[in-house]
Amino acid sequence: MSDPDPATPPRSLAEALRVRDDASLAVLLRSRPDLITPVPTDLTQLATRAGTRASVVRALERLDRFTLQTAEALAVAADPATYDELLGLMAGDAGDPAVAGALPHALGTLRDQALVWGGDDRLRLVRTARELLVPAPQHPSPTGLGPTVREATSGMSPGRIQEIVTTAGLASTHDAVSAVASLSALFTDRRRMAALLADVPEESREVLSRLVWGPPYGQVTADPAPHLRRLLDRGLLLPTTPGTVVLPREVALHLREGRAHRATEPLPPPVEAASTHRPQVVDTTAAGQAYTALATVEDLLKDWDEGGPAVLRAGGLSVRDLKRTAVALDVPEPVAAFWVELAYAAGLLASDGEADERYAATPAYDEWLDQPVAQRWALLAETWLTATRTAGLIGGRDAKDRTLSTLGPGLDRSAAPEVRHRVLTLLAGLPEGQSPSAESVLARLRWERPLRGPQQDDDLRGRLARWALSEAELLGVTGRGALSTQGRALLGAPAATTPVTAGRPATGSRGGGPSATGPSGTTRDAGPSVTGPSAGTGPSATARDARSSATTRDSGPSTTGPAATAPSAPAPPDNAPTGPGDKLPVHHEHPRPAAHPEPLSPAEQAVATAAAVRLLAPLLPEPLDHVLLQADLTAVAPGPLQRPLAAMLDVLADVESKGGATVYRFTPGSVRRALDAGRSASDLHAFLAEHSRTPVPQPLAYLIDDVARRHGHLRVGAASAYVRCDDDAVLNEILADKRAAGLRLRRLAPTVLAAQADPAALLEGLRAMGFAPAAESAEGDVVITRADAHRTPPRTAPEPVPDGPPTPDTTLLAAAIRAIRAGDLASTTPRKPSASAPAVTGGELPRTTSAETLATMQAAVLTGEVLWIGYVNAEGAASQRVIAPVRVEGGFVTAYDHTADEVRTYPLHRITGVAELADDAG
């Protein structure tokens, strides 16, 4: 196969892709992963797929504002356009150094993503992108421009066109085509156009000024006013439909001084700091929030321990149950919904699957409780960072106008993880201790992903960003609005001690075509070298540096100063795509702008999470093994308690207040609860004496002894239910009590009463009357009730909903590019014409008879020739291959497959045909 000549301008996108090297193709496939799902058979199919509407729309939605403005300018420029024409549309006649400096990178991004192809002298926007961005009455362009003179006069009569040409001071022509060309030349000539506009009155120029920045359409009456008539007669306004006129694109560009956009934004808006705190204050505040987050999740699942609220028929939690949960947690309802959703996403909460379906904790919750405090926080934070379920949507309406409920369907938003990661990355770009203003963060996100079309009515990314900022504060990822050290480590970002200056790196070229030279990427700012536990260097030095990528990443946003110049790129790793070896030439690619840091891979995230755990652990308070008992039947826990102590106190006492210290109150009901759990009075006395730093108050000891003396004096069993007591006087008291009427008791024996209520209702009724009954089994033993009760069967955490195909890793990219190159080599290799076989085109499989195939294979073994074959595998997938046969026997051919670069064996009956390669195909 002959090498493609890089000096020959490509005639199609496929040819432009064919002269790219492997690193450039890797950038394309990484930025547009939908193009390799599945892997294309050759570069022609890759180009076709890159031009489909769905893929182009997806690519346009991921462009930043200036790059999108560049594409919009190309859509209103001539096809093809030169680089100078594009620069004129972006910077205007007066020029703009910032635009001129940023334009090569924007154009390089469009080239990288195969939205633009061709050299600087013949820039072409992909046809589908042009159709989406070109101005039209149905979908106006953000440029505010209208149709060209040629487009606006396409339905106009030749006589009327000649009248306009003559009135404009031009010589009449012999046909309408040359007349339109003459009028377009007039409107694009700055000097003659200025003279033409000087000849119209001020009132007419005022009309043009109202249309110049869009929309370019206006309404006129059947008999226009004289100042409008002058514009219509000279073609400065052209009719489109009856009563509607339009300002031609060429006229608008002259009035705009050549600019396609009213305001271009070549640099991203900086993320501004709203306040500054000491890093130690930020970290301790975040650690306190982290501990509060863990306590809130524990309280939530403890409240649902014996079976939580019922599952709605359509799925989810009812509004009433959410309100009840918010009251129990002492938080607003949106915050309660966030904690419920986070526990569900972490796999700690699920429905039990019973007939009377309810929500309850999962077995994973018990395992989670046994982990160290910092690791428990890491699970919640890591889950939040990657979850697609969005609690902020709760209470809104879906597409079918149904209310979105907590834990219900319709809450997944695939953009949520990317927005959270980007928001935290912007925070990581600020100096430590600085918290950004929310509006500057939103402005930056809007620049990076501008809203297009229907999205302008629903700024989902803006809402996701606001929710991310508030949720990060609740979780302790941020403290006082600034990113904490453990949050920075969780993100895998390097520590920032000075303002980070970033932007569009400068370059020495325009991001030219295949023949452009320069490094293949830009480097990521690694940040200063900081040591110590607060530096967060673990993930920076291990997770990030473990990546093998054709491009490197920018560490954060631009906060101050102009655009910085990026250092030269390091050499690519050994397994990165570099070129097709000795089969195809490697062409230099243009420098590319730095990409945003992407979310970590699972292995990298595990390293980053471990680093965050190490940084957070010293900031959390140590659990205490004691309380302070007081004479008013209360106990004060001056800090977090060890788990066994906290679990026992939750049974023995009721929580009265929370805060820096937790206050527990002992009541007859709480003491009875401990006795029901199998504890004796002596056990409770010993427990309190062991864990109290103060002596056990006498009122508390009397309370325990009094409740224990009466506990179990009455026994309740199942008849429907019965009451048994050795003291018949107590049973007489129960029968005489009017409150027992609802239990419908009757005496069976002097020491036994029967009831028509069930045992649980009978127990509650007797307890309400002031007695302390105990439930007993059929054998007469006391039934012990434990505090920890209901758990669901093992459940897996819900999987996040991906935002399209995942970004391929380096190994997959290398394999995909190799396969595409191999298929392209087979489809484009010249073949010798054969008299017996019909002529085939490059995309068709060769067709020969079995005898001809066998004879050609055997001859190739003797002569060492290379053949082109069509092959159908066992799954029925057809492909083209270039092979050098080595041996033919037993119905199989063993050959060196040039497309796969290895020796393979093929069944002869699966070869559809064979052809010899032309002599110049080597």
Tab-separated table of C-alpha atoms in Angstrom, residues 581-722:
chain	number	residue	atom	x	y	z
A	581	GLY	CA	4.568	1.103	13.082
A	582	ASP	CA	5.978	0.098	9.723
A	583	LYS	CA	2.599	-0.181	7.993
A	584	LEU	CA	1.532	3.473	7.906
A	585	PRO	CA	3.445	6.735	8.321
A	586	VAL	CA	3.225	8.696	11.540
A	587	HIS	CA	2.165	12.325	11.006
A	588	HIS	CA	2.777	15.133	13.417
A	589	GLU	CA	-0.235	16.577	15.147
A	590	HIS	CA	-0.928	20.089	16.313
A	591	PRO	CA	-0.721	21.133	19.964
A	592	ARG	CA	-3.949	20.590	21.877
A	593	PRO	CA	-5.395	22.578	24.761
A	594	ALA	CA	-5.315	21.034	28.201
A	595	ALA	CA	-8.379	19.029	29.137
A	596	HIS	CA	-10.224	19.146	32.436
A	597	PRO	CA	-9.219	16.531	35.015
A	598	GLU	CA	-11.411	13.490	34.619
A	599	PRO	CA	-12.830	11.364	37.454
A	600	LEU	CA	-10.429	8.789	38.792
A	601	SER	CA	-10.539	5.177	37.740
A	602	PRO	CA	-11.666	2.655	40.423
A	603	ALA	CA	-8.066	1.746	41.267
A	604	GLU	CA	-7.013	5.384	41.467
A	605	GLN	CA	-10.094	6.252	43.530
A	606	ALA	CA	-9.226	3.519	46.023
A	607	VAL	CA	-5.774	5.061	46.494
A	608	ALA	CA	-7.255	8.556	46.826
A	609	THR	CA	-9.879	7.369	49.317
A	610	ALA	CA	-7.208	5.712	51.462
A	611	ALA	CA	-5.282	8.992	51.498
A	612	ALA	CA	-8.430	10.909	52.510
A	613	VAL	CA	-9.036	8.433	55.342
A	614	ARG	CA	-5.494	8.935	56.645
A	615	LEU	CA	-5.912	12.714	56.588
A	616	LEU	CA	-9.340	12.725	58.240
A	617	ALA	CA	-8.671	10.221	61.028
A	618	PRO	CA	-6.492	12.522	63.195
A	619	LEU	CA	-9.102	15.297	62.992
A	620	LEU	CA	-11.979	13.203	64.369
A	621	PRO	CA	-12.602	13.028	68.138
A	622	GLU	CA	-11.684	9.809	69.930
A	623	PRO	CA	-14.729	7.823	71.156
A	624	LEU	CA	-15.173	7.958	74.950
A	625	ASP	CA	-15.752	5.024	77.289
A	626	HIS	CA	-17.565	6.942	80.027
A	627	VAL	CA	-20.530	9.196	80.814
A	628	LEU	CA	-21.401	11.537	83.662
A	629	LEU	CA	-24.450	10.438	85.688
A	630	GLN	CA	-26.477	13.195	87.340
A	631	ALA	CA	-29.004	13.190	90.162
A	632	ASP	CA	-31.887	14.303	87.886
A	633	LEU	CA	-31.959	10.866	86.201
A	634	THR	CA	-29.839	12.041	83.268
A	635	ALA	CA	-26.463	11.073	81.869
A	636	VAL	CA	-24.180	13.409	79.915
A	637	ALA	CA	-21.888	12.048	77.213
A	638	PRO	CA	-19.207	14.758	76.780
A	639	GLY	CA	-18.330	13.479	73.294
A	640	PRO	CA	-18.848	10.567	70.950
A	641	LEU	CA	-19.136	7.250	72.758
A	642	GLN	CA	-17.676	3.882	71.953
A	643	ARG	CA	-20.116	1.744	70.036
A	644	PRO	CA	-20.965	-0.857	72.758
A	645	LEU	CA	-21.509	1.906	75.316
A	646	ALA	CA	-23.643	3.951	72.916
A	647	ALA	CA	-25.698	0.917	71.923
A	648	MET	CA	-26.442	0.014	75.553
A	649	LEU	CA	-27.343	3.599	76.474
A	650	ASP	CA	-29.723	3.781	73.518
A	651	VAL	CA	-31.623	0.865	75.082
A	652	LEU	CA	-31.368	1.932	78.725
A	653	ALA	CA	-32.156	5.646	78.260
A	654	ASP	CA	-33.825	8.075	75.860
A	655	VAL	CA	-31.868	10.807	74.067
A	656	GLU	CA	-33.007	14.172	75.376
A	657	SER	CA	-30.702	16.534	73.454
A	658	LYS	CA	-27.739	16.456	71.082
A	659	GLY	CA	-24.877	18.763	70.286
A	660	GLY	CA	-21.329	18.914	71.500
A	661	ALA	CA	-22.548	16.692	74.352
A	662	THR	CA	-25.451	14.234	74.311
A	663	VAL	CA	-27.905	14.134	77.215
A	664	TYR	CA	-29.659	10.841	77.998
A	665	ARG	CA	-32.680	10.579	80.339
A	666	PHE	CA	-33.588	7.455	82.314
A	667	THR	CA	-37.322	6.701	82.572
A	668	PRO	CA	-39.325	3.709	83.789
A	669	GLY	CA	-40.083	2.882	80.170
A	670	SER	CA	-36.428	2.994	79.113
A	671	VAL	CA	-35.357	0.823	82.071
A	672	ARG	CA	-38.125	-1.673	81.256
A	673	ARG	CA	-36.840	-1.697	77.660
A	674	ALA	CA	-33.427	-2.794	78.924
A	675	LEU	CA	-35.007	-5.473	81.096
A	676	ASP	CA	-37.031	-6.702	78.120
A	677	ALA	CA	-33.736	-7.024	76.213
A	678	GLY	CA	-32.582	-9.643	78.750
A	679	ARG	CA	-30.656	-7.482	81.222
A	680	SER	CA	-31.123	-7.924	84.957
A	681	ALA	CA	-31.093	-5.210	87.597
A	682	SER	CA	-27.640	-6.271	88.756
A	683	ASP	CA	-26.374	-6.064	85.145
A	684	LEU	CA	-27.637	-2.508	84.833
A	685	HIS	CA	-26.091	-1.434	88.156
A	686	ALA	CA	-22.742	-2.932	87.155
A	687	PHE	CA	-22.870	-1.324	83.709
A	688	LEU	CA	-23.524	2.152	85.113
A	689	ALA	CA	-20.885	1.825	87.797
A	690	GLU	CA	-18.294	0.728	85.243
A	691	HIS	CA	-18.930	3.490	82.712
A	692	SER	CA	-19.714	6.499	84.923
A	693	ARG	CA	-17.040	8.934	86.088
A	694	THR	CA	-19.431	10.004	88.861
A	695	PRO	CA	-21.097	7.778	91.461
A	696	VAL	CA	-24.421	6.243	90.490
A	697	PRO	CA	-27.083	8.600	91.932
A	698	GLN	CA	-29.461	7.080	94.466
A	699	PRO	CA	-32.630	8.049	92.495
A	700	LEU	CA	-31.336	6.157	89.465
A	701	ALA	CA	-30.521	3.062	91.535
A	702	TYR	CA	-34.007	3.171	93.123
A	703	LEU	CA	-35.600	3.558	89.668
A	704	ILE	CA	-33.833	0.482	88.341
A	705	ASP	CA	-34.673	-1.628	91.393
A	706	ASP	CA	-38.320	-0.533	91.425
A	707	VAL	CA	-38.888	-1.295	87.729
A	708	ALA	CA	-37.025	-4.615	88.022
A	709	ARG	CA	-39.141	-5.642	91.048
A	710	ARG	CA	-42.338	-5.182	89.097
A	711	HIS	CA	-40.952	-6.428	85.753
A	712	GLY	CA	-42.229	-9.865	84.838
A	713	HIS	CA	-44.688	-10.025	87.749
A	714	LEU	CA	-47.349	-10.320	85.098
A	715	ARG	CA	-46.844	-12.818	82.253
A	716	VAL	CA	-48.578	-12.506	78.886
A	717	GLY	CA	-48.924	-15.430	76.467
A	718	ALA	CA	-51.008	-16.403	73.462
A	719	ALA	CA	-54.514	-17.749	73.918
A	720	SER	CA	-55.570	-15.292	71.812
A	721	ALA	CA	-53.648	-13.946	74.822
A	722	TYR	CA	-53.587	-14.575	78.516
